[in-house]
Amino acid sequence: MVKNSLIFIVLIGFAVLLADLFVGFNGNTDLNTLANHYAVSGPEEVGSANLVTAVVVTYRGLDTLGEVTILFLAAAIVSFLLKVEAGASLNRKLRSTSEILDTASRILVPVIFLFGIYVFINGHLSPGGGFQGGAIIASGLVLMLLAQPAKEVGHKLITLVESISGISFVLIGVAGVLFAAGFLDNKLLSLGKFGTIFSAGVIPIIYIFVGLKVGAELSGIITNLHENQNEA
Amino acid sequence: MVNTLLFISAIIILLAILLTFYRFIKGPTAPDRLVAFDVMTVSSLALIGLIAKFSSRIIYLDVAIVYGLLSFLGVIIVSRYFERGL
Amino acid sequence: MGNILEIIGAVLVLLGSVFLFLGALGLVRMPDLYNRIQAGTKASTLGTFLTLFGLLLIIPEWWGKLVLLMTFILITNPVSSHVLARAAHYIKIPLTDKTVADLLNKEETTYKVNEEIKNE
Amino acid sequence: MKIKNIAAIFLILLSIWILLNSQFQIEVMIIGVILSFVISIIMGSRITVFNELKFSFGSVFYTIWYLFVFLAELVKSNLDVARRVLTPSLPINPGIIKTKTVLKSKMGRMILANSITLTPGTLTVDIEDDILYIHCIDVCCEDIDKATAAIVDKFEKILVKIYG
């Protein structure tokens, strides 16, 4: 009884806290000068329907390159620390998966991959983008490993995708120096019609590479962690 | 008329989520909490749909899809952890 | 015509939310884990399904994503509750005292060595 | 044999792409076709569940018929649970029982198990080859044949025509 009333008190406390936040919230409707600049001139200069994407890929494109590099370093360090000897496979005793989960995962994994790709291809039109799409692709890989723990995942394919997309990202940036106004410049391709899938210059292409790279890096981390859970 | 009905439904769903929260805190075992979490997230999907209607933005449905995907994965990961299948 | 559809949709949404509420009530009232899973899964599946279907009638332009979401819930929700029930039975979460039969033999489903999984 | 599998995955992915975008511009379609093709080629060797599918006029008809049966059972099951939850004395009589299925294909068994989970008072706890262990809120009979007749048969007789 004491426990029940305690639970109720905690619940009511939560409600009071959240209600206070809710009542006290009045959204800041005026933009400051910087935000105003992006909001007004962003669509014309960049041609992206999603302003956040315009800031992330064009105005702050170098930062994105840095973030991808940090993620790459993290993946490289994880795979360095958790190095598996060649030929050593899993020697844990696992409970087998139920047949239903196995079948369901086989149907769902390609669907999740497709959805991840949808998220980063439409990064300049709708919420999401390279990082989110990459994370969704990696979660599809998690489902695959959950259903079939003993399956081998191709490290070579992951590394290949990762390197190619990283190099292409930098090459597009360099092409911006050669053929347009500067490194990672957006006007390398024409801006296209606002709001369609082929618009916003090179943003979709950069986001495809960012998404593939992030997905490959996270998948690499997950497979490395998975293969190193040997029973001591 | 329509909006009033939708608003009432949103409040009922909120009450339902509050009830599942009770089970979530009380337990008594970890799988009980996991069931509560599962029901809570699936109810939130309906709530996200209603919020998308209120603010008439279809992009919230993308959020709902990702949320449903993550809750499905979360429940399966934790259950596989319980039965030592991870 | 559109107006009637909207009202039917709103009533469906309301019905769905009532089912969600009943499911949550079942989650609180049922005596053991397995009965809670039963009440929770069925009610949350149908409740969310009806709510999204009602929205589909109110805003027909959103059909694509709503249909996708409904199919997704119909496939994943029973799978996740099955996996959870299987795990719970394996780690011997007790059934309620009212239980009349338990024919699932626990000794049959012991650990399987990975080699067996590999030769699928 | 293999082409049928890849074609099925391709069609499913393409229809999901159309549902996601819900617009029929030519560029979107081209991207969708390319993407679905690449994914279905890459994943085709892993996913073999569609090999057992039978494409025919009859299977389409039975799929629609199955959906109707299933939705009716879903509504019935919710009313049943609601009645039990709202009764103050909580009339339940739970237990785990065995049933048997004749379905051979993995896909058919998954749909059967999911349908059982979503219908009145039953929840699939475990599956071993053709034995399904089912948790019932209201145990009707502990005998395996009677339980099969009560729970499994109404779905199985339709599914057997689609998946064999």
Coordinates of C-alpha atoms in Angstrom, one line a residue:
Chain A
M1 CA 0.0 0.0 0.0
V2 CA 2.8 2.4 0.9
K3 CA 4.5 1.4 -2.4
N4 CA 1.4 2.1 -4.4
S5 CA 0.8 5.6 -2.8
L6 CA 4.5 6.4 -3.4
I7 CA 4.1 5.5 -7.1
F8 CA 1.1 7.8 -7.3
I9 CA 3.1 10.6 -5.6
V10 CA 5.9 10.2 -8.2
L11 CA 3.3 10.2 -11.0
I12 CA 1.6 13.4 -9.8
G13 CA 5.0 15.0 -9.3
F14 CA 5.9 14.2 -12.9
A15 CA 2.6 15.7 -14.0
V16 CA 3.1 18.9 -12.0
L17 CA 6.6 19.3 -13.4
L18 CA 5.6 18.8 -17.0
A19 CA 2.5 20.9 -16.6
D20 CA 4.6 23.7 -15.3
L21 CA 6.9 23.4 -18.3
F22 CA 3.9 23.3 -20.6
V23 CA 2.2 26.4 -19.2
G24 CA 5.4 28.4 -18.9
F25 CA 6.4 27.8 -22.5
N26 CA 5.8 30.7 -24.9
G27 CA 7.7 30.1 -28.1
N28 CA 10.2 32.8 -29.2
T29 CA 8.6 33.9 -32.4
D30 CA 11.1 36.7 -33.4
L31 CA 14.3 35.4 -35.1
N32 CA 17.6 37.0 -34.3
T33 CA 19.7 38.5 -37.1
L34 CA 21.6 35.3 -38.0
A35 CA 18.6 33.1 -37.9
N36 CA 16.7 35.7 -40.0
H37 CA 19.5 35.7 -42.6
Y38 CA 19.3 31.9 -43.0
A39 CA 15.5 31.9 -43.0
V40 CA 15.2 34.6 -45.7
S41 CA 18.1 34.0 -48.0
G42 CA 18.5 30.2 -47.4
P43 CA 15.9 29.0 -49.9
E44 CA 17.2 31.3 -52.6
E45 CA 20.9 30.7 -52.1
V46 CA 20.8 27.0 -51.5
G47 CA 17.4 25.9 -52.8
S48 CA 16.8 23.4 -50.0
A49 CA 13.3 23.1 -48.6
N50 CA 14.8 21.9 -45.3
L51 CA 16.7 24.8 -43.7
V52 CA 18.5 22.7 -41.2
T53 CA 20.0 20.7 -44.1
A54 CA 21.1 23.9 -45.8
V55 CA 22.9 25.0 -42.7
V56 CA 24.5 21.6 -42.0
V57 CA 25.7 20.8 -45.5
T58 CA 26.4 24.2 -47.1
Y59 CA 26.9 27.0 -44.6
R60 CA 28.6 24.6 -42.1
G61 CA 29.8 22.0 -44.5
L62 CA 33.3 21.8 -43.1
D63 CA 31.9 21.0 -39.7
T64 CA 30.0 18.1 -41.1
L65 CA 33.1 16.8 -42.7
G66 CA 34.8 17.0 -39.3
E67 CA 32.0 15.2 -37.6
V68 CA 32.1 12.3 -40.1
T69 CA 35.9 12.2 -39.5
I70 CA 35.4 12.0 -35.8
L71 CA 32.9 9.1 -36.3
F72 CA 35.4 7.4 -38.6
L73 CA 38.2 7.7 -35.9
A74 CA 35.8 6.2 -33.3
A75 CA 35.0 3.3 -35.5
A76 CA 38.7 2.8 -36.3
I77 CA 39.7 2.8 -32.6
V78 CA 36.9 0.4 -31.7
S79 CA 38.0 -2.1 -34.4
F80 CA 41.7 -1.6 -33.3
L81 CA 41.0 -2.3 -29.6
L82 CA 38.6 -5.2 -30.3
K83 CA 40.7 -7.0 -32.9
V84 CA 39.7 -10.6 -33.5
E85 CA 42.3 -13.2 -34.4
A86 CA 41.6 -14.7 -37.9
G87 CA 39.7 -17.9 -37.7
A88 CA 38.4 -17.4 -34.1
S89 CA 34.7 -17.6 -34.3
L90 CA 32.0 -17.2 -31.6
N91 CA 32.3 -19.8 -28.9
R92 CA 29.4 -18.7 -26.7
K93 CA 26.4 -20.8 -26.0
L94 CA 23.4 -18.9 -27.1
R95 CA 19.7 -19.7 -26.9
S96 CA 18.4 -20.2 -30.5
T97 CA 16.1 -17.6 -32.0
S98 CA 12.4 -18.5 -32.4
E99 CA 11.4 -19.2 -35.9
I100 CA 8.9 -16.4 -36.0
L101 CA 11.5 -13.7 -35.2
D102 CA 13.8 -15.2 -37.8
T103 CA 11.2 -15.0 -40.5
A104 CA 10.0 -11.5 -39.5
S105 CA 13.5 -10.2 -39.5
R106 CA 14.2 -11.6 -43.0
I107 CA 11.2 -9.6 -44.2
L108 CA 11.9 -6.4 -42.3
V109 CA 15.6 -5.9 -42.8
P110 CA 15.4 -4.9 -46.5
V111 CA 12.5 -2.6 -45.6
I112 CA 14.5 -0.9 -42.9
F113 CA 17.4 -0.5 -45.3
L114 CA 15.1 1.1 -47.9
F115 CA 13.6 3.4 -45.2
G116 CA 17.1 4.5 -44.2
I117 CA 18.0 5.3 -47.8
Y118 CA 14.7 7.2 -48.2
V119 CA 15.5 9.3 -45.1
F120 CA 18.9 10.5 -46.5
I121 CA 17.8 10.9 -50.2
N122 CA 15.0 13.2 -49.0
G123 CA 17.3 15.0 -46.5
H124 CA 16.9 18.3 -48.3
L125 CA 13.0 18.1 -48.4
S126 CA 11.9 16.5 -45.1
P127 CA 13.4 16.0 -41.7
G128 CA 16.3 13.7 -41.3
G129 CA 19.5 13.5 -43.4
G130 CA 22.7 11.6 -43.6
F131 CA 23.3 10.9 -40.0
Q132 CA 19.8 9.8 -39.2
G133 CA 19.5 7.6 -42.3
G134 CA 22.9 6.0 -41.5
A135 CA 21.7 5.2 -38.0
I136 CA 18.5 3.6 -39.3
I137 CA 20.6 1.4 -41.7
A138 CA 22.8 0.4 -38.8
S139 CA 19.7 -0.5 -36.8
G140 CA 18.6 -2.8 -39.6
L141 CA 21.9 -4.6 -39.2
V142 CA 21.3 -4.9 -35.4
L143 CA 18.0 -6.7 -36.2
M144 CA 19.8 -9.0 -38.6
L145 CA 22.4 -9.9 -35.9
L146 CA 19.6 -10.4 -33.3
A147 CA 17.8 -12.9 -35.4
Q148 CA 20.8 -14.8 -36.7
P149 CA 23.6 -14.3 -34.2
A150 CA 26.0 -16.7 -35.9
K151 CA 25.8 -15.1 -39.3
E152 CA 29.1 -13.6 -40.6
V153 CA 28.9 -10.0 -41.8
G154 CA 31.1 -9.0 -44.6
H155 CA 33.8 -6.7 -43.2
K156 CA 35.2 -6.1 -46.7
L157 CA 31.9 -4.7 -48.0
I158 CA 31.5 -2.4 -45.0
T159 CA 35.1 -1.0 -45.4
L160 CA 34.7 -0.6 -49.1
V161 CA 31.5 1.4 -48.8
E162 CA 33.0 3.5 -46.1
S163 CA 36.2 4.4 -48.0
I164 CA 34.5 5.1 -51.3
S165 CA 31.8 7.4 -49.8
G166 CA 34.5 9.2 -47.7
I167 CA 36.7 9.8 -50.7
S168 CA 33.7 11.0 -52.8
F169 CA 32.6 13.5 -50.1
V170 CA 36.1 15.1 -50.2
L171 CA 36.3 14.9 -54.0
I172 CA 33.0 16.8 -54.3
G173 CA 34.4 19.4 -52.0
V174 CA 37.5 19.8 -54.1
A175 CA 35.4 19.9 -57.3
G176 CA 33.7 22.9 -55.7
V177 CA 37.1 24.7 -55.5
L178 CA 37.8 23.9 -59.1
F179 CA 34.5 24.5 -60.8
A180 CA 32.5 26.8 -58.4
A181 CA 33.1 29.4 -55.7
G182 CA 34.9 27.3 -53.0
F183 CA 35.3 24.1 -51.0
L184 CA 32.0 22.2 -50.8
D185 CA 30.2 25.0 -52.7
N186 CA 26.6 24.1 -53.5
K187 CA 26.4 25.7 -57.0
L188 CA 28.4 22.9 -58.6
L189 CA 25.1 21.6 -60.0
S190 CA 22.1 23.7 -60.8
L191 CA 19.7 24.4 -58.0
G192 CA 16.7 22.9 -59.9
K193 CA 13.1 23.5 -59.1
F194 CA 12.5 24.2 -55.4
G195 CA 11.0 21.3 -53.5
T196 CA 11.5 18.5 -56.0
I197 CA 13.8 15.6 -55.4
F198 CA 16.5 16.8 -57.9
S199 CA 17.1 20.2 -56.4
A200 CA 19.4 22.1 -54.0
G201 CA 22.6 21.6 -56.0
V202 CA 25.0 19.0 -54.6
I203 CA 23.2 18.7 -51.2
P204 CA 21.4 15.4 -52.0
I205 CA 24.6 13.8 -53.4
I206 CA 26.7 14.9 -50.4
Y207 CA 23.9 13.5 -48.1
I208 CA 23.9 10.2 -49.9
F209 CA 27.6 9.8 -49.2
V210 CA 27.3 11.0 -45.6
G211 CA 24.5 8.5 -45.0
L212 CA 26.4 5.6 -46.5
K213 CA 29.5 6.5 -44.6
V214 CA 27.7 6.9 -41.3
G215 CA 25.8 3.7 -41.8
A216 CA 29.0 1.8 -42.7
E217 CA 30.9 3.2 -39.7
L218 CA 28.1 2.4 -37.2
S219 CA 27.7 -1.1 -38.7
G220 CA 31.4 -1.6 -38.3
I221 CA 31.3 -0.7 -34.7
I222 CA 28.3 -3.0 -34.1
T223 CA 29.9 -6.0 -35.8
N224 CA 33.1 -5.5 -33.9
L225 CA 31.3 -5.4 -30.6
H226 CA 29.2 -8.4 -31.6
E227 CA 32.2 -10.6 -32.6
N228 CA 34.1 -9.9 -29.4
Q229 CA 31.6 -11.1 -26.9
N230 CA 33.3 -14.4 -26.2
E231 CA 32.5 -16.1 -23.0
A232 CA 35.5 -15.8 -20.7
Chain B
M1 CA -17.2 18.8 -34.1
V2 CA -14.4 16.6 -35.6
N3 CA -11.7 18.5 -33.8
T4 CA -13.5 18.2 -30.5
L5 CA -13.8 14.5 -30.9
L6 CA -10.1 14.2 -31.8
F7 CA -9.2 16.3 -28.8
I8 CA -11.2 14.1 -26.5
S9 CA -9.4 11.0 -28.0
A10 CA -6.0 12.6 -27.5
I11 CA -6.9 13.1 -23.8
I12 CA -8.1 9.5 -23.4
I13 CA -4.8 8.2 -25.0
L14 CA -2.8 10.4 -22.6
L15 CA -4.7 8.8 -19.7
A16 CA -3.9 5.4 -21.1
I17 CA -0.2 6.3 -21.3
L18 CA -0.4 7.4 -17.6
L19 CA -1.9 4.0 -16.6
T20 CA 0.8 2.1 -18.4
F21 CA 3.3 4.4 -16.6
Y22 CA 1.9 3.1 -13.4
R23 CA 2.7 -0.5 -14.4
F24 CA 6.1 0.7 -15.7
I25 CA 7.0 2.0 -12.2
K26 CA 5.4 -0.8 -10.2
G27 CA 6.9 -3.7 -12.1
P28 CA 7.3 -6.1 -10.2
T29 CA 9.6 -7.9 -12.7
A30 CA 11.7 -6.5 -15.5
P31 CA 9.6 -8.2 -18.3
D32 CA 6.5 -6.5 -16.8
R33 CA 8.2 -3.1 -17.2
L34 CA 9.1 -4.1 -20.8
V35 CA 5.4 -4.9 -21.6
A36 CA 4.5 -1.5 -20.2
F37 CA 7.1 0.2 -22.3
D38 CA 5.9 -1.6 -25.4
V39 CA 2.2 -0.6 -24.9
M40 CA 3.3 2.9 -24.0
T41 CA 5.3 3.4 -27.3
V42 CA 2.5 1.9 -29.5
S43 CA 0.0 4.2 -27.8
S44 CA 2.3 7.1 -28.5
L45 CA 2.3 6.3 -32.2
A46 CA -1.5 7.0 -32.2
L47 CA -0.8 10.2 -30.3
I48 CA 1.8 11.3 -32.7
G49 CA -0.6 10.7 -35.5
L50 CA -3.2 12.9 -33.8
I51 CA -0.6 15.7 -33.2
A52 CA 0.4 15.5 -36.9
K53 CA -3.3 16.1 -37.7
F54 CA -3.6 19.0 -35.2
S55 CA -0.6 20.8 -36.7
S56 CA -1.3 19.5 -40.2
R57 CA 2.3 18.4 -40.9
I58 CA 2.8 15.1 -42.6
I59 CA 6.4 15.0 -41.6
Y60 CA 5.5 13.9 -38.1
L61 CA 4.4 10.6 -39.5
D62 CA 8.1 9.9 -40.5
V63 CA 8.9 10.5 -36.9
A64 CA 6.2 8.0 -35.9
I65 CA 7.6 5.3 -38.3
V66 CA 11.1 5.7 -36.8
Y67 CA 9.7 5.7 -33.3
G68 CA 7.8 2.5 -34.0
L69 CA 10.9 0.9 -35.5
L70 CA 13.1 1.8 -32.5
S71 CA 10.6 0.6 -29.9
F72 CA 10.2 -2.8 -31.8
L73 CA 14.0 -3.1 -31.8
G74 CA 14.3 -2.1 -28.2
V75 CA 11.8 -4.7 -27.0
I76 CA 13.5 -7.5 -29.0
I77 CA 17.0 -6.5 -27.9
V78 CA 16.0 -6.5 -24.2
S79 CA 14.1 -9.8 -24.4
R80 CA 17.0 -11.5 -26.2
Y81 CA 19.2 -10.2 -23.4
F82 CA 16.9 -11.7 -20.8
E83 CA 17.1 -15.2 -22.4
R84 CA 20.8 -14.9 -23.1
G85 CA 20.5 -14.9 -26.8
L86 CA 22.5 -11.7 -27.5
Chain C
M1 CA -20.0 13.7 -48.5
G2 CA -16.5 14.6 -47.2
N3 CA -18.1 15.9 -44.0
I4 CA -19.7 12.5 -43.3
L5 CA -16.4 10.7 -43.9
E6 CA -14.7 13.1 -41.5
I7 CA -17.2 12.4 -38.8
I8 CA -16.9 8.6 -39.3
G9 CA -13.2 9.0 -39.1
A10 CA -13.4 11.0 -35.8
V11 CA -15.7 8.3 -34.3
L12 CA -13.2 5.6 -35.3
V13 CA -10.3 7.6 -33.7
L14 CA -12.4 7.9 -30.5
L15 CA -13.1 4.1 -30.6
G16 CA -9.4 3.4 -31.0
S17 CA -8.5 5.6 -28.1
V18 CA -11.1 3.8 -25.9
F19 CA -9.5 0.5 -26.9
L20 CA -6.0 1.9 -26.0
F21 CA -7.4 2.9 -22.6
L22 CA -9.0 -0.5 -22.0
G23 CA -5.7 -2.2 -22.9
A24 CA -3.8 0.0 -20.4
L25 CA -6.5 -0.8 -17.8
G26 CA -5.9 -4.5 -18.5
L27 CA -2.2 -4.0 -18.1
V28 CA -2.8 -2.7 -14.6
R29 CA -5.5 -5.2 -13.5
M30 CA -4.2 -8.5 -14.9
P31 CA -2.5 -10.8 -12.3
D32 CA 0.6 -12.1 -14.2
L33 CA 2.9 -11.2 -17.0
Y34 CA 1.4 -13.4 -19.7
N35 CA -2.1 -12.1 -19.2
R36 CA -0.8 -8.6 -19.2
I37 CA 0.9 -9.2 -22.6
Q38 CA -2.3 -10.5 -23.9
A39 CA -4.4 -7.5 -22.8
G40 CA -1.7 -5.0 -23.8
T41 CA -0.8 -6.4 -27.3
K42 CA -4.3 -6.9 -28.6
A43 CA -5.7 -3.6 -27.4
S44 CA -2.7 -1.5 -28.4
T45 CA -2.6 -3.1 -31.9
L46 CA -6.3 -2.6 -32.6
G47 CA -6.4 0.8 -30.9
T48 CA -3.5 2.3 -32.9
F49 CA -4.9 0.6 -36.1
L50 CA -8.3 2.2 -35.6
T51 CA -6.8 5.6 -34.7
L52 CA -4.7 5.7 -37.8
F53 CA -7.5 4.4 -40.0
G54 CA -9.7 7.2 -38.7
L55 CA -7.0 9.7 -39.6
L56 CA -6.9 8.1 -43.0
L57 CA -10.6 8.9 -43.5
I58 CA -10.2 12.5 -42.2
I59 CA -7.1 13.3 -44.3
P60 CA -7.1 11.0 -47.4
E61 CA -4.0 12.7 -48.9
W62 CA -1.8 11.1 -46.2
W63 CA -2.8 7.5 -47.2
G64 CA 0.7 6.4 -48.1
K65 CA 2.5 6.8 -44.8
L66 CA -0.6 5.9 -42.7
V67 CA -1.1 2.6 -44.6
L68 CA 2.6 1.9 -44.2
L69 CA 2.5 2.6 -40.4
M70 CA -0.6 0.4 -40.0
T71 CA 1.0 -2.6 -41.8
F72 CA 4.2 -2.1 -39.8
I73 CA 2.3 -2.2 -36.5
L74 CA 0.3 -5.3 -37.6
I75 CA 3.6 -7.2 -38.4
T76 CA 5.9 -6.0 -35.6
N77 CA 3.6 -5.9 -32.6
P78 CA 2.7 -9.6 -32.3
V79 CA 6.3 -10.6 -33.1
S80 CA 7.7 -8.5 -30.3
S81 CA 5.2 -9.7 -27.7
H82 CA 5.9 -13.3 -28.8
V83 CA 9.6 -12.8 -28.3
L84 CA 9.0 -11.2 -25.0
A85 CA 6.7 -14.0 -23.8
R86 CA 9.2 -16.7 -24.9
A87 CA 12.0 -15.0 -23.1
A88 CA 9.9 -14.6 -19.9
H89 CA 8.9 -18.2 -19.9
Y90 CA 12.5 -19.2 -20.4
I91 CA 13.8 -17.3 -17.4
K92 CA 10.9 -18.8 -15.4
I93 CA 8.7 -15.7 -14.7
P94 CA 6.0 -17.3 -12.6
L95 CA 2.4 -17.8 -13.9
T96 CA -0.5 -16.8 -11.7
D97 CA -2.1 -19.1 -9.1
K98 CA -5.2 -19.4 -11.2
T99 CA -3.3 -21.2 -14.0
V100 CA -4.7 -24.6 -14.8
A101 CA -2.1 -26.0 -17.2
D102 CA 1.5 -25.5 -18.3
L103 CA 2.4 -27.9 -21.1
L104 CA 5.5 -26.1 -22.3
N105 CA 8.3 -28.4 -21.1
K106 CA 11.2 -26.2 -19.9
E107 CA 13.8 -28.9 -20.3
E108 CA 13.3 -29.2 -24.0
T109 CA 14.4 -25.6 -24.8
T110 CA 17.9 -25.5 -23.2
Y111 CA 20.9 -23.7 -24.7
K112 CA 21.8 -24.7 -28.1
V113 CA 25.5 -24.5 -29.1
N114 CA 26.2 -22.1 -31.9
E115 CA 27.2 -24.8 -34.3
E116 CA 23.6 -25.9 -34.5
I117 CA 22.5 -22.5 -35.4
K118 CA 25.1 -22.2 -38.1
N119 CA 23.9 -25.3 -39.9
E120 CA 20.5 -23.9 -40.5
Chain D
M1 CA 13.1 -20.5 -58.3
K2 CA 15.5 -17.8 -57.3
I3 CA 14.0 -15.2 -59.8
K4 CA 10.6 -15.6 -58.1
N5 CA 12.2 -14.8 -54.7
I6 CA 14.0 -11.7 -56.0
A7 CA 11.0 -10.5 -57.9
A8 CA 8.8 -10.7 -54.8
I9 CA 11.2 -8.7 -52.7
F10 CA 11.6 -6.2 -55.6
L11 CA 7.8 -5.7 -55.8
I12 CA 7.4 -5.3 -52.0
L13 CA 10.2 -2.8 -51.8
L14 CA 8.9 -0.8 -54.8
S15 CA 5.4 -0.6 -53.3
I16 CA 6.8 0.5 -50.0
W17 CA 8.8 3.2 -51.8
I18 CA 5.6 4.4 -53.5
L19 CA 3.8 4.4 -50.2
L20 CA 6.6 6.4 -48.5
N21 CA 6.7 9.1 -51.2
S22 CA 3.0 9.0 -52.2
Q23 CA 3.7 10.9 -55.4
F24 CA 4.1 9.7 -58.9
Q25 CA 6.8 11.9 -60.4
I26 CA 9.0 10.2 -63.0
E27 CA 12.3 11.0 -61.1
V28 CA 11.0 9.5 -57.8
M29 CA 9.9 6.4 -59.6
I30 CA 13.2 5.9 -61.4
I31 CA 15.1 6.2 -58.1
G32 CA 12.7 3.8 -56.5
V33 CA 13.2 1.2 -59.2
I34 CA 17.0 1.4 -59.1
L35 CA 17.1 1.2 -55.3
S36 CA 14.7 -1.7 -55.0
F37 CA 16.6 -3.6 -57.6
V38 CA 19.9 -3.1 -55.9
I39 CA 18.6 -4.1 -52.5
S40 CA 16.7 -7.1 -53.7
I41 CA 19.8 -8.4 -55.6
I42 CA 22.1 -7.9 -52.6
M43 CA 19.6 -9.3 -50.0
G44 CA 18.1 -12.0 -52.3
S45 CA 20.5 -14.8 -51.3
R46 CA 19.8 -14.2 -47.6
I47 CA 16.0 -14.0 -47.8
T48 CA 14.5 -17.2 -49.0
V49 CA 11.1 -17.0 -47.4
F50 CA 9.3 -16.0 -50.6
N51 CA 10.3 -19.1 -52.4
E52 CA 7.3 -21.0 -51.1
L53 CA 4.8 -18.4 -52.3
K54 CA 2.2 -19.5 -54.9
F55 CA 1.2 -16.9 -57.4
S56 CA -2.3 -17.5 -58.7
F57 CA -5.7 -15.9 -59.0
G58 CA -6.9 -18.1 -56.1
S59 CA -4.2 -17.0 -53.7
V60 CA -5.0 -13.4 -54.2
F61 CA -8.7 -14.1 -53.5
Y62 CA -7.8 -16.1 -50.4
T63 CA -5.5 -13.4 -49.1
I64 CA -8.3 -10.8 -49.2
W65 CA -10.7 -13.3 -47.6
Y66 CA -8.0 -14.0 -44.9
L67 CA -7.7 -10.3 -44.2
F68 CA -11.5 -10.1 -43.6
V69 CA -11.5 -13.2 -41.3
F70 CA -8.5 -11.8 -39.4
L71 CA -9.9 -8.3 -38.9
A72 CA -13.2 -9.8 -37.6
E73 CA -11.4 -12.0 -35.2
L74 CA -9.2 -9.0 -34.1
V75 CA -12.3 -6.9 -33.2
K76 CA -13.9 -9.9 -31.4
S77 CA -10.8 -10.5 -29.4
N78 CA -10.7 -6.9 -28.2
L79 CA -14.3 -7.0 -27.1
D80 CA -13.5 -10.2 -25.3
V81 CA -10.5 -8.7 -23.5
A82 CA -12.5 -5.5 -22.7
R83 CA -15.3 -7.6 -21.2
R84 CA -12.9 -9.4 -19.0
V85 CA -11.0 -6.3 -17.9
L86 CA -14.2 -4.4 -17.0
T87 CA -15.8 -7.3 -15.0
P88 CA -14.8 -6.6 -11.3
S89 CA -14.2 -10.3 -10.5
L90 CA -11.7 -10.7 -13.4
P91 CA -13.0 -14.0 -14.9
I92 CA -9.8 -15.7 -16.2
N93 CA -8.7 -19.3 -16.4
P94 CA -5.3 -19.1 -17.9
G95 CA -2.8 -21.8 -19.0
I96 CA -0.3 -22.9 -21.6
I97 CA -1.4 -25.6 -24.0
K98 CA -0.1 -27.4 -27.1
T99 CA -1.5 -27.3 -30.6
K100 CA -0.4 -28.6 -33.9
T101 CA -0.1 -27.1 -37.4
V102 CA 0.1 -28.7 -40.8
L103 CA 1.8 -25.7 -42.4
K104 CA 5.3 -26.3 -43.8
S105 CA 6.4 -22.9 -45.0
K106 CA 8.1 -20.4 -42.7
M107 CA 6.1 -17.5 -44.0
G108 CA 2.8 -19.3 -43.4
R109 CA 3.8 -20.3 -39.9
M110 CA 4.8 -16.7 -39.0
I111 CA 1.4 -15.4 -40.2
L112 CA -0.4 -18.1 -38.3
A113 CA 1.5 -17.4 -35.1
N114 CA 0.9 -13.6 -35.5
S115 CA -2.8 -14.2 -36.1
I116 CA -3.1 -16.4 -33.0
T117 CA -1.3 -13.8 -30.9
L118 CA -3.8 -11.1 -32.0
T119 CA -7.0 -13.2 -31.7
P120 CA -9.3 -13.9 -28.7
G121 CA -7.5 -14.8 -25.5
T122 CA -4.5 -16.6 -27.1
L123 CA -0.7 -15.8 -27.3
T124 CA 1.9 -17.8 -29.1
V125 CA 4.7 -18.5 -26.5
D126 CA 6.9 -20.9 -28.4
I127 CA 7.1 -22.8 -31.6
E128 CA 9.0 -26.0 -32.3
D129 CA 8.6 -27.4 -35.8
D130 CA 4.9 -28.1 -36.0
I131 CA 4.0 -27.7 -32.3
L132 CA 2.8 -24.3 -31.2
Y133 CA 2.7 -23.6 -27.5
I134 CA -0.2 -21.2 -26.8
H135 CA -1.0 -19.3 -23.7
C136 CA -4.8 -19.0 -23.3
I137 CA -6.7 -16.6 -21.1
D138 CA -9.5 -19.1 -20.9
V139 CA -8.3 -22.7 -21.3
C140 CA -10.9 -24.7 -23.3
C141 CA -9.3 -28.1 -23.3
E142 CA -5.8 -29.6 -22.6
D143 CA -6.1 -32.2 -25.3
I144 CA -3.9 -31.4 -28.3
D145 CA -6.5 -32.2 -31.1
K146 CA -9.4 -30.4 -29.5
A147 CA -7.2 -27.3 -28.9
T148 CA -6.1 -27.4 -32.5
A149 CA -9.6 -27.6 -33.7
A150 CA -10.6 -24.7 -31.5
I151 CA -7.7 -22.2 -32.1
V152 CA -5.7 -23.1 -35.2
D153 CA -8.1 -24.5 -37.7
K154 CA -10.0 -21.4 -38.8
F155 CA -6.8 -19.7 -40.0
E156 CA -5.0 -22.7 -41.1
K157 CA -7.6 -23.9 -43.6
I158 CA -7.2 -20.6 -45.5
L159 CA -3.5 -20.3 -45.1
V160 CA -2.9 -23.8 -46.5
K161 CA -4.4 -22.6 -49.8
I162 CA -2.0 -19.6 -50.0
Y163 CA 1.3 -21.0 -48.7
G164 CA 0.9 -24.8 -48.6

